[in-house]
mmCIF file of C-alpha atoms in Angstrom:
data_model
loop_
_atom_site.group_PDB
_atom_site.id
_atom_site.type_symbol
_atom_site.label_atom_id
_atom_site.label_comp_id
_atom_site.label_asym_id
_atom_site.label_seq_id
_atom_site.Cartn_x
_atom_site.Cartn_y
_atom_site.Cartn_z
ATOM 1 C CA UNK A 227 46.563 -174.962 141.513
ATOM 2 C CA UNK A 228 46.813 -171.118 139.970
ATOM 3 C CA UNK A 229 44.010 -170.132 138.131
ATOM 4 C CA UNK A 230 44.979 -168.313 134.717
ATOM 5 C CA UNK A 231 42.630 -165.745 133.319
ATOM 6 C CA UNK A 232 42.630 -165.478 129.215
ATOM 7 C CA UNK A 233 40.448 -162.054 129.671
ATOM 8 C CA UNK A 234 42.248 -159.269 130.246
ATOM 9 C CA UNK A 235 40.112 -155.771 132.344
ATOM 10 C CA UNK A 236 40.610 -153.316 129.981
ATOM 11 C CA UNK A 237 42.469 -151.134 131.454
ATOM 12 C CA UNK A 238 45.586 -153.111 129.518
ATOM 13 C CA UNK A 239 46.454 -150.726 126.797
ATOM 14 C CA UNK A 240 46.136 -147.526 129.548
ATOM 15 C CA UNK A 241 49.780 -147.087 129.297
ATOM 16 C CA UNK A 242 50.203 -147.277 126.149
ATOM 17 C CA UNK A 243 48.305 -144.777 124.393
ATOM 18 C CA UNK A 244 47.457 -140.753 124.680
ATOM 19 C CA UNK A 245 43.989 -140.085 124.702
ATOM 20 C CA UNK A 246 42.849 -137.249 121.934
ATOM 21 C CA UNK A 247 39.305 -135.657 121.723
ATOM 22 C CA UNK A 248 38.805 -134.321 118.106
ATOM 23 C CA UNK A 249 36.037 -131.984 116.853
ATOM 24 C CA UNK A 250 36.308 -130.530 113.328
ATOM 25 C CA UNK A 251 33.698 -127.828 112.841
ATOM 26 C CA UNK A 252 32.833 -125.388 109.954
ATOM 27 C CA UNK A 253 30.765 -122.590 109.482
ATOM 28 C CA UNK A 254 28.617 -124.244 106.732
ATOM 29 C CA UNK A 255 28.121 -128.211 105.717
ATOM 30 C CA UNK A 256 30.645 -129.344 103.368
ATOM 31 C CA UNK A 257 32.142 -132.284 102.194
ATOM 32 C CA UNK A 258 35.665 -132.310 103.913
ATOM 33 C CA UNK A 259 38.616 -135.507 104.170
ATOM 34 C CA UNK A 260 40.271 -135.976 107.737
ATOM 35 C CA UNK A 261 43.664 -137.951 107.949
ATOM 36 C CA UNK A 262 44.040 -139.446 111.103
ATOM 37 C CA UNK A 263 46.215 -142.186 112.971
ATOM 38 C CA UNK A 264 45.096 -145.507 113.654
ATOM 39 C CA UNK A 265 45.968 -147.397 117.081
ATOM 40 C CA UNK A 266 49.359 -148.573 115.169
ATOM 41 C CA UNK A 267 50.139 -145.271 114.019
ATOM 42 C CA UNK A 268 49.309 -146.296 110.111
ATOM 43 C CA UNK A 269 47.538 -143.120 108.518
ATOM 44 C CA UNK A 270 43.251 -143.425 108.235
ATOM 45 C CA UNK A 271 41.293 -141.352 106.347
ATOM 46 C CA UNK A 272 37.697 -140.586 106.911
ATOM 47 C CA UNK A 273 35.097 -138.134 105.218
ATOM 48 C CA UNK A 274 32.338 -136.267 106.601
ATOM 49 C CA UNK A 275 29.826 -134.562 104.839
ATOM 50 C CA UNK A 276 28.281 -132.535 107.208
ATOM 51 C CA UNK A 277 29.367 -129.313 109.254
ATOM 52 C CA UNK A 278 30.892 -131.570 111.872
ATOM 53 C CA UNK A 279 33.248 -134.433 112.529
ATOM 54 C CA UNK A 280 34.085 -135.945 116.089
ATOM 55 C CA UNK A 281 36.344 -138.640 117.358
ATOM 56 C CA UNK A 282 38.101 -140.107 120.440
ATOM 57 C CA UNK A 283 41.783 -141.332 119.043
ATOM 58 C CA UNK A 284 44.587 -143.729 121.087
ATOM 59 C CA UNK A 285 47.969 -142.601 119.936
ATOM 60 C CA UNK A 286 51.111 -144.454 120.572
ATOM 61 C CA UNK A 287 52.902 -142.692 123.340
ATOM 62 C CA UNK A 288 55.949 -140.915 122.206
ATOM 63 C CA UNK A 289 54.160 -140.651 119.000
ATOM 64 C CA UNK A 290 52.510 -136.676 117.960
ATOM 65 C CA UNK A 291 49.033 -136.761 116.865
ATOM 66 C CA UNK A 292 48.893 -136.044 113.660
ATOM 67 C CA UNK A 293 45.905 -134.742 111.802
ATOM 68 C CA UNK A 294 45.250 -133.236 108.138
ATOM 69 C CA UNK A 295 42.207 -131.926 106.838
ATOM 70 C CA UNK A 296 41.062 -131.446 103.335
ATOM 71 C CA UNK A 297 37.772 -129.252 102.223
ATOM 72 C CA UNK A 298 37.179 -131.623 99.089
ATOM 73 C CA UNK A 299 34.415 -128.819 97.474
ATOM 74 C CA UNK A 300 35.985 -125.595 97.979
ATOM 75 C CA UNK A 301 34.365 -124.220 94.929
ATOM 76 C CA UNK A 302 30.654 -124.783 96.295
ATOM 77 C CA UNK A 303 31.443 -122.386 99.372
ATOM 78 C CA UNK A 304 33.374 -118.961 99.246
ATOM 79 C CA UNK A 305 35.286 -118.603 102.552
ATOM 80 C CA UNK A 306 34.939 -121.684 104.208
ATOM 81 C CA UNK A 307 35.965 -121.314 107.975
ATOM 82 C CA UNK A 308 37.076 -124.275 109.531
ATOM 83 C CA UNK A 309 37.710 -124.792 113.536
ATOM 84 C CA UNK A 310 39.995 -127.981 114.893
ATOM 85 C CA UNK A 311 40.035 -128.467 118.814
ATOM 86 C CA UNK A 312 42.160 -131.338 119.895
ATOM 87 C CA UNK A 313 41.472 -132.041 123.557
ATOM 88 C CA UNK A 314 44.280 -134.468 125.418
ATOM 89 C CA UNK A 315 42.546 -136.736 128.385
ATOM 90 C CA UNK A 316 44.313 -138.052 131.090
ATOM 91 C CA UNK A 317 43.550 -141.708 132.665
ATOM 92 C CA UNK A 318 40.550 -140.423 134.658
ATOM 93 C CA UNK A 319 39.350 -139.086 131.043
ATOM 94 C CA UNK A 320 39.985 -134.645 131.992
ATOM 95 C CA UNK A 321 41.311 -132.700 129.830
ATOM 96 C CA UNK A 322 44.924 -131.929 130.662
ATOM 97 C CA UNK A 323 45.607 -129.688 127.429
ATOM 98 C CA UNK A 324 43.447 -128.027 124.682
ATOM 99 C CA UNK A 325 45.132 -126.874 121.120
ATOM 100 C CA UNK A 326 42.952 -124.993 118.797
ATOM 101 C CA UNK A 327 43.374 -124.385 115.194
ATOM 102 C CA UNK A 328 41.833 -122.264 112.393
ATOM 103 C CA UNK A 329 41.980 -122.052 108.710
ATOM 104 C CA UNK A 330 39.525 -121.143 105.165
ATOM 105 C CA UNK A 331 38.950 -122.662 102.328
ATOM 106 C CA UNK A 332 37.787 -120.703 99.355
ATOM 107 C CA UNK A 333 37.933 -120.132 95.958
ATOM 108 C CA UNK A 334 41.813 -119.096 95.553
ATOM 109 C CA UNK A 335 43.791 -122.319 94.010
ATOM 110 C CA UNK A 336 46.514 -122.133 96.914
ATOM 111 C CA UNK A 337 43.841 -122.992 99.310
ATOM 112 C CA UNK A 338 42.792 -126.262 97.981
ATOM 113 C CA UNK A 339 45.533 -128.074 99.857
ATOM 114 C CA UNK A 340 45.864 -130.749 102.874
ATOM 115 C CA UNK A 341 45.985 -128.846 105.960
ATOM 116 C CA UNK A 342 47.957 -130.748 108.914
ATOM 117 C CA UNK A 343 48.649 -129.807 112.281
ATOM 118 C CA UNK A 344 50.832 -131.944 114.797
ATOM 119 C CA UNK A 345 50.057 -132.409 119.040
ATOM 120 C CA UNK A 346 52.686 -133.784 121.271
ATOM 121 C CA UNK A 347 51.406 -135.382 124.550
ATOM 122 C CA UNK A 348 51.586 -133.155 127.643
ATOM 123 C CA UNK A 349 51.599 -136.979 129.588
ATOM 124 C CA UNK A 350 54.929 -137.787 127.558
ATOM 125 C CA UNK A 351 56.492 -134.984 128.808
ATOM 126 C CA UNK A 352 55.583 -135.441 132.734
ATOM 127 C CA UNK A 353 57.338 -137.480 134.933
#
């Protein structure tokens, strides 16, 4: 008689999903909004209140990451610089590709607006 297993090893969804590494970092704490995508794709959104922000995100393969970023107190700090690094791990968990990203926020009205940038997958494009 075969023995089924109802637990899976984890290593189920590997496939399935691009691995992002995500630090948000500005020069001073703020209060700042992140937009992110959940493991369906379906937009999340996240605040941090600090002069940091950090996550590891799954993204549907064949899907970009997307990511937008909105300082939500841009009057409290003149010239707000904000640094994104998105990292992209492989299956052994490297990094395979880094994108980096800078903007300000300040006290000019056109700068109080979502700021989004977009990562393709190296891994979609190999092989």
């Amino acid at each position: 008689m075969k023995r089924i297993s109802l637990f899976t090893t984890g290593k189920r969804n590997q496939e399935e999903y691009n691995k992002f590494v995500v630090n948000i970092q500005t020069s001073q704490p703020t209060c700042f909004i992140i937009k992110y995508p959940r493991k369906d794709y379906s937009p999340r959104i996240d605040e941090c209140t600090t002069n940091q922000w950090d996550r590891k995100l799954n993204v549907i393969k064949t899907k970009p990451l997307f990511l937008e970023v909105f300082v939500s107190n841009p009057t409290a700090i003149k010239n707000l610089i904000c640094n994104v690094q998105i990292d992209e791990l492989n299956f052994d968990n490297e990094v395979i590709q880094s994108e980096n990203y800078s903007f300000t926020a300040g006290l000019k009205l056109d700068e109080w607006k979502w700021k989004r940038f977009e990562v393709k997958s190296k891994l979609d494009y190999i092989g």
